[in-house]
Amino acid sequence: MSISSILNIAKNAMFANQTSLQVTSNNIANVNTEGYAKQEAVFEEGVPVSTIAGLLGSGVKISEIVAYYDKYIEKMITDKNTTLEQQKTAEQYFTRIESILNEDNSNLTQDVVDFFNSWQELSTDPANTSNRLAVVVNGQQLSSKIRFMYSQLKSLQTDANNNIKQEVDRINRITSSIAELNQKIFESSSGGEGVNKYINERTNLLKELSAKMDIISFEDSEGRLTIMTSGGKPLVDSSLSWDLEAHVNDDGMYSIRWLGGAGTTYDITNEINGGSINALVSIRDTYIPEFVDSLDGLAKGIIEEVNELHTTAYNLYGQTGVNFFNDITEYYAKDIDLTDDIKNDIKMVATSSSSTNLYDNDIALGIAALGDSTIFDGGQSSAVTYITSIISKAGEYTKQAEDLASFNEDTMTILQQERESVSGVSLDEEMANLIKYQYAFQASARLFNVADALFQSLLDIQ
Amino acid sequence: MIRVTDKLRFDTFKQNLMYIQKSIARNQDMVSAGKKILDPSDDSVVFSKNVEIQATKQLDVQFQRNLGRAKTLNSLYETSLTQISDLLAKAEEIAVSATSETSTAETRRYASEEIKGIIEHLVTVANSKLGNTYIFSGKKLTTTAFTLNADYTVDFNGSNDVQQIYVDAGERSDLGLSGNGVFYTNDAYAYYGNSYTGSVYSNSYYKTDNSRFLVNITGAGVPGTATYQYSTDGGTTWNGSDLTTATISATASQYVIDGTNNKIVFNDGTSDYTVTIGPGTYTADGLAAAIKAGMEGATAAADSYSVTYDAATGKFAIRNDDNAANPGTVTLKWSDANSTAAGILGFDTVDKEIGKGKTINGDYLGGMFIDGAGVANSTNKGTKMVFGATGTLAADDKFLDEISAFDVLKKLKDGLESDDTDTISETLRDLKIVMEEVEKNLVETGTFGNQIDSLINEKSDRATLYDEITAEMMDSDLGQLTVDFNTLTNTYQALIYAMSKMQSMTILNYLK
């Protein structure tokens, strides 16, 4: 045992406490960093030296810098995040669908009733020109409204479709980054602040990836993360990553393909069962088409039933066989419109089944009666009940998505709190640590003075 | 023990803050909208129900508008009918005065000018318009209802049937009156100068246009043997073959039964039966007996029915006898396509029920149709003309199947011009008939006006009820919302205060 040992011990102690101070400073600096796990320098007693007096300690050293990180909680958060983002995305889109279909915004029911009411008004006085004009105006208003709602729904569908592409691009960037981080973590396998930084970063990326699609992930003994799709397609394995592609189908919609390399691709669209992509695909392919079909059904019913009666009637020119709406056979909601004949000349509006009395009103009455006839849903619903069933369905879907999003948010909050409890930084704790390490550093520095004094004492011996 | 980190504290504070802010925003939305259900997702069932109720209200508004038009039209009818009634009353006064002993040929001539004026005025009233439509034209809205000819005959150009409007969901009502219904009656009209002094009866229950049958006696004789031809164009063309006149006599052989009009489908209270009357020519009494025998023979049990013909009214009657064997209510299924005898027996093609011990009378005259057919068709339009049991028909006697007020006034004018007091006296009887028709229409118009008011009020009441229902379902309780708002803002303030206090509880505040 020598004075230099004391110096060594002092040096190691100072270094250890200085490192701890640095770690504590890092914790304080990252108190608000999302996904940061509190770190701590682990002190370990130096290897004791054997002396004639027995084993003598050789001070302290930092064995490792550990991050307070609970893999189980992180896994639960990752898994819950998939569901949460799926529901939040669904909620966001259903809210928009609800807004489109909400009667307070669309006034669709009102327009339908106004249209058929205008036929009633016309039936009370078929010789009145303004009544005829009202039928045309209300018909145009109704057609325009249906087309507008159709275009809004399709626009939302396009938006969802475009978002799928963006999500796929982001997934590719994430998986590529995770592969790089895997390599860095592997190379920094000795531990330290650096590897913890990489681990935090990778954890955040994993969480972001889990928000977009459901994944399977596990870590190997070297700390490298392997990520697969729920269908078993690899996305990341060690330092390798596989890309996904948003492939444009014939209908202009994106399908998601896994690129296996060497030209192999695999359509995994239907294998994605969670995350925002799943919600976007469901909204795009199932729910919006459902509402578009319903709107189509409404338009089809109105066009066919009104035309069926109108073509049997005689207009003021004595002509018959004139359609009121354009006679179309598909895309009813997209293309519903009055015929040019009707739009350009109100005398083409026909009210009478008699070629000798063009001002009779029996056809007008018949068309007016369609307003509350059960001509939709296979004869089960009138126009109003058909529309309210659509509105009700949108409301139910939205409520369900809101409730699920809320539930999952609450669950996520609990998990986040648990994570914070384990991995979060408490400034009070860190300040206490700061003081502790500061005193220890000062005490270690004092050791130098003592060792120096001892040297001086030796040197002073004559 | 859970560690509470700074992030945890701030995140919790932010979440709670957001939650309260969201609640306050929601509260404000409900206050400003006055509703507690703002979106379908708030309560899809209630929201949808509200939309349906609003649509129903909107529909009711249209029904009220329809009724408003009907009310306007009805008021116009009341005014017009009152004027018509007054004019006919004036004509009656003139006719009465003209038959008095103090009247002379000259005064009658002056009176005829007054009658001309009345006819002209009547035509003007009969051609009243509401907007672009003639109110007495029936369905032919833009066709001038009546045309005054140079000889003071008046032609009706409208249609007999009238348009309908919706007064409620699935419920229609006639809108207006046809000039035919006001100025014409179903009683036959005998031309002046006819030698026949007996009664003439007619009906035209199937007709929907304004055609009239002019009957000209071609072969003189008593009713039932005299012959006639008919014209539908006022005498320009005739049907071409002589037909035998019909008489109200119960014993005249004039009911020709063949394969076109020989079946009666009925239900005796348990089962359906079909009676087939044998072909031949029957008297009214004979046909009644054949029908009775047929109905009793068709049923398995000893049912008993009475079938009679009333020579005073010219109508058949069928009775479901109060007999123990009769199962119950009998239904004459005139709407059944196989029931071909309805027309000749004078029944409408609408099913008729006869309770036990009850009798139903024919809707119209029994007998052959005016074109000699045994069933109603597009030529005869369900029209019959039947003469009394007494009197003699002379060749060239002319009759119309219905009276019009204008015909009567023309007859009166001609009678006054020719100083013919007999004709003038005849018109007094006819004037009474047409005035009664106008009066009947006036009463019906008044009744309809009351019905319209009642329907309008009903819809008003319904609108109020709907408002109450939707208010209950949708409206927010402003008092409760105000309390909630106060609670939320207090909670908000408390939260912020608590957070500010927590800020001071950190070691940083104690380190120097």
CSV table of C-alpha atoms in Angstrom, one decimal, chain A residues 67-443:
chain,number,residue,atom,x,y,z
A,67,ALA,CA,-31.1,2.5,-17.8
A,68,TYR,CA,-34.2,1.9,-15.7
A,69,TYR,CA,-36.1,0.1,-18.4
A,70,ASP,CA,-38.9,-2.5,-18.0
A,71,LYS,CA,-39.1,-4.5,-21.1
A,72,TYR,CA,-42.4,-6.0,-20.1
A,73,ILE,CA,-44.1,-2.6,-19.7
A,74,GLU,CA,-42.5,-1.4,-22.9
A,75,LYS,CA,-43.9,-4.4,-24.7
A,76,MET,CA,-47.3,-3.8,-23.3
A,77,ILE,CA,-47.1,-0.1,-24.3
A,78,THR,CA,-46.1,-1.1,-27.8
A,79,ASP,CA,-48.9,-3.6,-28.1
A,80,LYS,CA,-51.5,-1.2,-26.7
A,81,ASN,CA,-50.2,1.5,-29.0
A,82,THR,CA,-51.2,-0.6,-32.0
A,83,THR,CA,-54.8,-0.8,-30.8
A,84,LEU,CA,-54.9,2.8,-29.6
A,85,GLU,CA,-53.7,4.3,-32.9
A,86,GLN,CA,-56.0,2.0,-34.8
A,87,GLN,CA,-59.0,3.3,-32.8
A,88,LYS,CA,-57.8,6.9,-32.9
A,89,THR,CA,-57.5,6.8,-36.6
A,90,ALA,CA,-60.9,5.2,-36.9
A,91,GLU,CA,-62.4,7.8,-34.6
A,92,GLN,CA,-60.9,10.6,-36.6
A,93,TYR,CA,-62.3,9.3,-39.9
A,94,PHE,CA,-65.7,8.2,-38.5
A,95,THR,CA,-66.0,11.7,-37.0
A,96,ARG,CA,-65.5,13.1,-40.5
A,97,ILE,CA,-68.0,10.6,-42.0
A,98,GLU,CA,-70.5,11.5,-39.4
A,99,SER,CA,-70.0,15.2,-40.2
A,100,ILE,CA,-70.7,14.6,-43.8
A,101,LEU,CA,-73.9,12.6,-43.1
A,102,ASN,CA,-75.1,14.7,-40.1
A,103,GLU,CA,-78.4,16.1,-41.1
A,104,ASP,CA,-77.6,19.3,-39.4
A,105,ASN,CA,-74.8,19.8,-41.9
A,106,SER,CA,-76.1,18.1,-45.0
A,107,ASN,CA,-79.9,18.8,-44.8
A,108,LEU,CA,-80.3,15.7,-47.1
A,109,THR,CA,-83.5,14.6,-45.5
A,110,GLN,CA,-84.9,18.1,-45.8
A,111,ASP,CA,-84.0,18.3,-49.5
A,112,VAL,CA,-85.6,14.9,-50.2
A,113,VAL,CA,-88.8,16.1,-48.5
A,114,ASP,CA,-88.7,19.4,-50.2
A,115,PHE,CA,-88.4,17.7,-53.6
A,116,PHE,CA,-91.4,15.5,-53.0
A,117,ASN,CA,-93.3,18.3,-51.4
A,118,SER,CA,-92.8,20.4,-54.5
A,119,TRP,CA,-94.6,17.7,-56.5
A,120,GLN,CA,-97.4,17.9,-54.0
A,121,GLU,CA,-97.5,21.7,-54.5
A,122,LEU,CA,-97.5,21.1,-58.2
A,123,SER,CA,-100.4,18.7,-57.9
A,124,THR,CA,-102.6,21.3,-56.3
A,125,ASP,CA,-102.2,23.6,-59.3
A,126,PRO,CA,-100.5,22.1,-62.3
A,127,ALA,CA,-101.2,25.2,-64.4
A,128,ASN,CA,-99.0,27.3,-62.1
A,129,THR,CA,-95.7,27.9,-63.7
A,130,SER,CA,-93.8,28.7,-60.5
A,131,ASN,CA,-94.9,25.3,-59.1
A,132,ARG,CA,-93.3,23.6,-62.1
A,133,LEU,CA,-90.2,25.7,-61.6
A,134,ALA,CA,-90.0,24.7,-57.9
A,135,VAL,CA,-90.0,21.0,-58.9
A,136,VAL,CA,-87.1,21.5,-61.2
A,137,VAL,CA,-85.2,23.7,-58.7
A,138,ASN,CA,-85.8,21.2,-55.8
A,139,GLY,CA,-84.8,18.3,-58.1
A,140,GLN,CA,-81.6,20.1,-58.9
A,141,GLN,CA,-80.9,20.9,-55.3
A,142,LEU,CA,-81.5,17.3,-54.3
A,143,SER,CA,-79.3,15.9,-57.1
A,144,SER,CA,-76.6,18.4,-56.3
A,145,LYS,CA,-76.7,17.5,-52.6
A,146,ILE,CA,-76.4,13.8,-53.2
A,147,ARG,CA,-73.5,14.3,-55.7
A,148,PHE,CA,-71.8,16.6,-53.2
A,149,MET,CA,-72.1,14.1,-50.4
A,150,TYR,CA,-70.8,11.4,-52.7
A,151,SER,CA,-67.8,13.5,-53.6
A,152,GLN,CA,-67.1,14.2,-50.0
A,153,LEU,CA,-67.1,10.6,-49.1
A,154,LYS,CA,-64.9,9.7,-52.1
A,155,SER,CA,-62.5,12.5,-51.2
A,156,LEU,CA,-62.3,11.1,-47.7
A,157,GLN,CA,-61.6,7.7,-49.2
A,158,THR,CA,-58.8,9.2,-51.3
A,159,ASP,CA,-57.4,10.9,-48.2
A,160,ALA,CA,-57.3,7.6,-46.4
A,161,ASN,CA,-55.7,6.0,-49.4
A,162,ASN,CA,-53.0,8.7,-49.6
A,163,ASN,CA,-52.4,8.3,-45.9
A,164,ILE,CA,-51.7,4.6,-46.4
A,165,LYS,CA,-48.9,5.5,-48.8
A,166,GLN,CA,-47.5,8.0,-46.4
A,167,GLU,CA,-47.6,5.5,-43.5
A,168,VAL,CA,-45.9,2.9,-45.7
A,169,ASP,CA,-43.1,5.3,-46.5
A,170,ARG,CA,-42.7,6.2,-42.8
A,171,ILE,CA,-42.6,2.5,-41.9
A,172,ASN,CA,-39.7,1.9,-44.3
A,173,ARG,CA,-37.8,4.8,-42.8
A,174,ILE,CA,-38.4,3.4,-39.3
A,175,THR,CA,-37.4,-0.1,-40.1
A,176,SER,CA,-34.3,1.1,-41.8
A,177,SER,CA,-33.4,3.2,-38.8
A,178,ILE,CA,-34.0,0.4,-36.4
A,179,ALA,CA,-31.7,-1.9,-38.4
A,180,GLU,CA,-29.0,0.8,-38.1
A,181,LEU,CA,-29.6,1.1,-34.4
A,182,ASN,CA,-29.4,-2.7,-34.0
A,183,GLN,CA,-25.9,-2.5,-35.5
A,184,LYS,CA,-24.8,0.3,-33.2
A,185,ILE,CA,-26.2,-1.4,-30.2
A,186,PHE,CA,-24.4,-4.6,-31.1
A,187,GLU,CA,-21.1,-2.7,-31.6
A,188,SER,CA,-21.6,-0.9,-28.3
A,189,SER,CA,-22.4,-4.1,-26.4
A,190,SER,CA,-20.1,-3.1,-23.5
A,191,GLY,CA,-22.7,-0.7,-22.2
A,192,GLY,CA,-22.6,2.9,-21.4
A,193,GLU,CA,-24.5,6.0,-22.0
A,194,GLY,CA,-24.2,5.6,-25.7
A,195,VAL,CA,-25.9,2.3,-26.0
A,196,ASN,CA,-28.7,3.4,-23.7
A,197,LYS,CA,-29.2,6.4,-26.0
A,198,TYR,CA,-29.5,4.0,-29.0
A,199,ILE,CA,-31.8,1.7,-27.0
A,200,ASN,CA,-34.1,4.6,-26.1
A,201,GLU,CA,-34.1,5.8,-29.7
A,202,ARG,CA,-34.9,2.3,-30.9
A,203,THR,CA,-37.7,1.9,-28.3
A,204,ASN,CA,-39.3,5.2,-29.6
A,205,LEU,CA,-39.1,4.0,-33.2
A,206,LEU,CA,-40.6,0.7,-32.3
A,207,LYS,CA,-43.4,2.4,-30.5
A,208,GLU,CA,-44.0,4.6,-33.6
A,209,LEU,CA,-43.9,1.5,-35.8
A,210,SER,CA,-46.4,-0.3,-33.6
A,211,ALA,CA,-48.8,2.6,-34.0
A,212,LYS,CA,-48.8,2.0,-37.7
A,213,MET,CA,-49.3,-1.8,-37.9
A,214,ASP,CA,-49.4,-4.8,-35.7
A,215,ILE,CA,-45.9,-6.4,-35.3
A,216,ILE,CA,-44.1,-9.1,-33.6
A,217,SER,CA,-40.8,-8.1,-32.0
A,218,PHE,CA,-38.2,-9.8,-29.8
A,219,GLU,CA,-34.6,-9.2,-28.8
A,220,ASP,CA,-31.7,-11.6,-29.2
A,221,SER,CA,-29.0,-12.1,-26.7
A,222,GLU,CA,-26.9,-9.4,-28.3
A,223,GLY,CA,-29.6,-6.9,-27.8
A,224,ARG,CA,-30.6,-6.8,-31.5
A,225,LEU,CA,-34.3,-6.4,-32.2
A,226,THR,CA,-36.1,-8.6,-34.7
A,227,ILE,CA,-39.4,-7.3,-36.1
A,228,MET,CA,-41.9,-9.2,-38.1
A,229,THR,CA,-45.3,-8.5,-39.5
A,230,SER,CA,-48.1,-10.4,-37.7
A,231,GLY,CA,-48.2,-12.7,-40.8
A,232,GLY,CA,-44.6,-13.6,-40.2
A,233,LYS,CA,-42.8,-11.5,-42.9
A,234,PRO,CA,-39.6,-10.1,-41.5
A,235,LEU,CA,-39.2,-6.3,-41.4
A,236,VAL,CA,-36.0,-6.1,-39.4
A,237,ASP,CA,-33.4,-8.7,-38.5
A,238,SER,CA,-30.2,-7.5,-37.0
A,239,SER,CA,-28.9,-4.9,-39.3
A,240,LEU,CA,-31.1,-5.9,-42.2
A,241,SER,CA,-34.4,-4.4,-43.0
A,242,TRP,CA,-37.1,-5.2,-45.6
A,243,ASP,CA,-39.3,-2.6,-47.2
A,244,LEU,CA,-42.9,-2.4,-47.8
A,245,GLU,CA,-44.4,-1.0,-50.9
A,246,ALA,CA,-47.7,0.9,-51.5
A,247,HIS,CA,-48.7,-0.7,-54.8
A,248,VAL,CA,-51.3,1.1,-56.9
A,249,ASN,CA,-54.1,-1.3,-58.0
A,250,ASP,CA,-56.2,-1.0,-61.1
A,251,ASP,CA,-58.8,0.9,-59.1
A,252,GLY,CA,-56.2,3.5,-58.0
A,253,MET,CA,-56.2,2.2,-54.4
A,254,TYR,CA,-53.0,1.2,-52.7
A,255,SER,CA,-52.3,-2.3,-51.5
A,256,ILE,CA,-49.4,-3.0,-49.2
A,257,ARG,CA,-46.8,-5.4,-50.4
A,258,TRP,CA,-43.8,-6.8,-48.6
A,259,LEU,CA,-40.7,-6.7,-50.8
A,260,GLY,CA,-38.8,-9.9,-50.1
A,261,GLY,CA,-35.9,-9.2,-52.3
A,262,ALA,CA,-34.9,-10.7,-55.7
A,263,GLY,CA,-38.2,-9.4,-57.1
A,264,THR,CA,-40.5,-11.3,-54.7
A,265,THR,CA,-43.4,-9.5,-53.4
A,266,TYR,CA,-46.3,-10.5,-51.2
A,267,ASP,CA,-49.6,-8.7,-50.6
A,268,ILE,CA,-49.9,-8.3,-46.9
A,269,THR,CA,-52.8,-5.8,-46.9
A,270,ASN,CA,-55.3,-8.2,-45.4
A,271,GLU,CA,-52.7,-9.5,-42.9
A,272,ILE,CA,-52.4,-6.2,-41.2
A,273,ASN,CA,-54.8,-6.4,-38.3
A,274,GLY,CA,-53.9,-3.4,-36.2
A,275,GLY,CA,-52.5,0.0,-36.2
A,276,SER,CA,-53.4,3.1,-38.2
A,277,ILE,CA,-52.9,1.3,-41.5
A,278,ASN,CA,-55.5,-1.3,-40.6
A,279,ALA,CA,-57.9,1.5,-39.7
A,280,LEU,CA,-57.2,3.3,-42.9
A,281,VAL,CA,-57.7,0.2,-45.0
A,282,SER,CA,-61.0,-0.6,-43.2
A,283,ILE,CA,-62.2,2.9,-43.6
A,284,ARG,CA,-61.2,3.0,-47.2
A,285,ASP,CA,-62.3,-0.5,-48.3
A,286,THR,CA,-65.2,-1.3,-46.0
A,287,TYR,CA,-66.9,1.6,-44.2
A,288,ILE,CA,-66.7,4.4,-46.8
A,289,PRO,CA,-67.9,2.1,-49.6
A,290,GLU,CA,-70.7,1.0,-47.3
A,291,PHE,CA,-71.9,4.6,-47.0
A,292,VAL,CA,-71.3,5.3,-50.7
A,293,ASP,CA,-73.4,2.2,-51.5
A,294,SER,CA,-76.2,3.5,-49.2
A,295,LEU,CA,-76.1,6.8,-50.9
A,296,ASP,CA,-76.2,5.0,-54.2
A,297,GLY,CA,-79.2,3.1,-53.1
A,298,LEU,CA,-81.0,6.3,-52.2
A,299,ALA,CA,-80.2,7.9,-55.6
A,300,LYS,CA,-81.1,4.8,-57.5
A,301,GLY,CA,-84.4,4.5,-55.8
A,302,ILE,CA,-85.3,8.1,-56.4
A,303,ILE,CA,-84.2,8.0,-60.1
A,304,GLU,CA,-85.9,4.8,-61.0
A,305,GLU,CA,-89.2,5.3,-59.2
A,306,VAL,CA,-89.6,8.9,-60.3
A,307,ASN,CA,-88.6,8.1,-63.9
A,308,GLU,CA,-90.9,5.1,-64.0
A,309,LEU,CA,-93.9,7.4,-63.3
A,310,HIS,CA,-92.7,10.4,-65.2
A,311,THR,CA,-92.2,8.5,-68.5
A,312,THR,CA,-95.8,7.4,-68.4
A,313,ALA,CA,-97.0,11.0,-68.2
A,314,TYR,CA,-97.6,13.7,-70.7
A,315,ASN,CA,-95.9,17.0,-70.5
A,316,LEU,CA,-97.3,20.3,-71.7
A,317,TYR,CA,-96.1,19.6,-75.3
A,318,GLY,CA,-98.2,16.4,-75.2
A,319,GLN,CA,-95.0,14.3,-75.2
A,320,THR,CA,-94.6,11.1,-73.2
A,321,GLY,CA,-91.7,8.9,-72.4
A,322,VAL,CA,-89.6,11.8,-71.0
A,323,ASN,CA,-87.3,11.0,-68.1
A,324,PHE,CA,-87.1,13.4,-65.2
A,325,PHE,CA,-83.7,12.2,-64.1
A,326,ASN,CA,-80.9,11.1,-66.4
A,327,ASP,CA,-81.4,7.4,-67.0
A,328,ILE,CA,-78.2,5.9,-65.6
A,329,THR,CA,-77.4,2.4,-64.7
A,330,GLU,CA,-74.5,2.8,-62.3
A,331,TYR,CA,-72.7,5.4,-60.1
A,332,TYR,CA,-76.2,6.7,-59.2
A,333,ALA,CA,-75.0,9.0,-56.4
A,334,LYS,CA,-72.1,10.3,-58.4
A,335,ASP,CA,-74.1,11.2,-61.6
A,336,ILE,CA,-77.6,11.8,-60.4
A,337,ASP,CA,-79.0,14.8,-62.3
A,338,LEU,CA,-82.1,16.1,-64.1
A,339,THR,CA,-82.2,15.6,-67.8
A,340,ASP,CA,-81.2,18.5,-69.9
A,341,ASP,CA,-84.8,18.7,-71.3
A,342,ILE,CA,-86.2,19.2,-67.8
A,343,LYS,CA,-83.5,21.6,-66.8
A,344,ASN,CA,-83.9,23.8,-69.9
A,345,ASP,CA,-87.7,23.8,-70.2
A,346,ILE,CA,-90.1,23.5,-67.2
A,347,LYS,CA,-92.9,22.6,-69.6
A,348,MET,CA,-91.2,19.2,-70.0
A,349,VAL,CA,-92.2,18.4,-66.5
A,350,ALA,CA,-95.2,16.0,-66.8
A,351,THR,CA,-98.0,15.7,-64.3
A,352,SER,CA,-100.8,14.0,-66.3
A,353,SER,CA,-101.4,10.5,-67.5
A,354,SER,CA,-104.0,11.8,-70.0
A,355,SER,CA,-102.9,12.9,-73.5
A,356,THR,CA,-106.1,15.0,-73.7
A,357,ASN,CA,-105.8,16.8,-70.4
A,358,LEU,CA,-102.2,17.8,-69.9
A,359,TYR,CA,-103.0,19.6,-66.6
A,360,ASP,CA,-104.3,16.6,-64.8
A,361,ASN,CA,-102.3,15.9,-61.6
A,362,ASP,CA,-102.5,12.1,-61.1
A,363,ILE,CA,-98.9,11.5,-62.0
A,364,ALA,CA,-97.8,14.4,-59.9
A,365,LEU,CA,-99.7,12.9,-57.0
A,366,GLY,CA,-98.1,9.5,-57.7
A,367,ILE,CA,-94.6,11.0,-57.6
A,368,ALA,CA,-95.4,13.0,-54.5
A,369,ALA,CA,-96.5,9.8,-52.8
A,370,LEU,CA,-93.1,8.3,-53.4
A,371,GLY,CA,-91.9,10.6,-50.7
A,372,ASP,CA,-93.3,8.4,-47.9
A,373,SER,CA,-93.6,5.2,-49.8
A,374,THR,CA,-91.5,2.2,-48.8
A,375,ILE,CA,-89.5,1.9,-52.0
A,376,PHE,CA,-86.0,1.4,-50.4
A,377,ASP,CA,-84.4,-1.5,-48.7
A,378,GLY,CA,-86.5,-4.0,-50.7
A,379,GLY,CA,-89.7,-2.2,-49.8
A,380,GLN,CA,-89.0,-1.8,-46.1
A,381,SER,CA,-88.1,1.8,-45.8
A,382,SER,CA,-89.2,5.2,-47.0
A,383,ALA,CA,-86.7,7.8,-48.2
A,384,VAL,CA,-86.6,9.4,-44.7
A,385,THR,CA,-86.2,6.2,-42.7
A,386,TYR,CA,-83.6,5.0,-45.2
A,387,ILE,CA,-81.6,8.2,-44.7
A,388,THR,CA,-82.0,8.2,-40.9
A,389,SER,CA,-80.7,4.6,-40.9
A,390,ILE,CA,-77.6,5.7,-42.6
A,391,ILE,CA,-77.2,8.6,-40.2
A,392,SER,CA,-77.8,6.3,-37.3
A,393,LYS,CA,-75.2,3.8,-38.5
A,394,ALA,CA,-72.6,6.6,-38.9
A,395,GLY,CA,-73.4,7.7,-35.4
A,396,GLU,CA,-73.0,4.2,-34.0
A,397,TYR,CA,-69.7,3.6,-35.7
A,398,THR,CA,-68.4,7.0,-34.5
A,399,LYS,CA,-69.6,6.4,-30.9
A,400,GLN,CA,-68.0,2.9,-30.9
A,401,ALA,CA,-64.7,4.3,-32.2
A,402,GLU,CA,-64.8,7.2,-29.7
A,403,ASP,CA,-65.5,4.8,-26.8
A,404,LEU,CA,-62.8,2.4,-27.9
A,405,ALA,CA,-60.3,5.2,-28.4
A,406,SER,CA,-61.1,6.6,-25.0
A,407,PHE,CA,-60.9,3.3,-23.3
A,408,ASN,CA,-57.5,2.6,-25.0
A,409,GLU,CA,-56.3,6.0,-24.1
A,410,ASP,CA,-57.1,5.4,-20.5
A,411,THR,CA,-55.4,2.1,-20.5
A,412,MET,CA,-52.4,3.6,-22.2
A,413,THR,CA,-52.3,6.4,-19.6
A,414,ILE,CA,-52.1,3.7,-16.9
A,415,LEU,CA,-49.3,2.0,-18.7
A,416,GLN,CA,-47.5,5.2,-19.3
A,417,GLN,CA,-47.8,6.0,-15.6
A,418,GLU,CA,-46.3,2.7,-14.8
A,419,ARG,CA,-43.5,3.2,-17.2
A,420,GLU,CA,-42.8,6.7,-15.8
A,421,SER,CA,-42.8,5.2,-12.3
A,422,VAL,CA,-40.0,2.9,-13.4
A,423,SER,CA,-38.1,4.9,-16.1
A,424,GLY,CA,-39.1,8.5,-15.5
A,425,VAL,CA,-36.8,11.2,-14.1
A,426,SER,CA,-37.7,12.9,-10.9
A,427,LEU,CA,-36.0,16.3,-10.6
A,428,ASP,CA,-36.1,16.1,-6.8
A,429,GLU,CA,-34.3,12.7,-6.9
A,430,GLU,CA,-31.7,13.9,-9.4
A,431,MET,CA,-31.1,17.1,-7.3
A,432,ALA,CA,-30.5,14.9,-4.3
A,433,ASN,CA,-28.2,12.7,-6.3
A,434,LEU,CA,-26.4,15.8,-7.6
A,435,ILE,CA,-25.7,17.0,-4.1
A,436,LYS,CA,-24.6,13.5,-3.1
A,437,TYR,CA,-22.2,13.1,-5.9
A,438,GLN,CA,-21.0,16.6,-5.5
A,439,TYR,CA,-20.0,16.0,-1.9
A,440,ALA,CA,-18.4,12.7,-2.8
A,441,PHE,CA,-16.5,14.5,-5.6
A,442,GLN,CA,-15.3,17.2,-3.1
A,443,ALA,CA,-14.4,14.5,-0.6
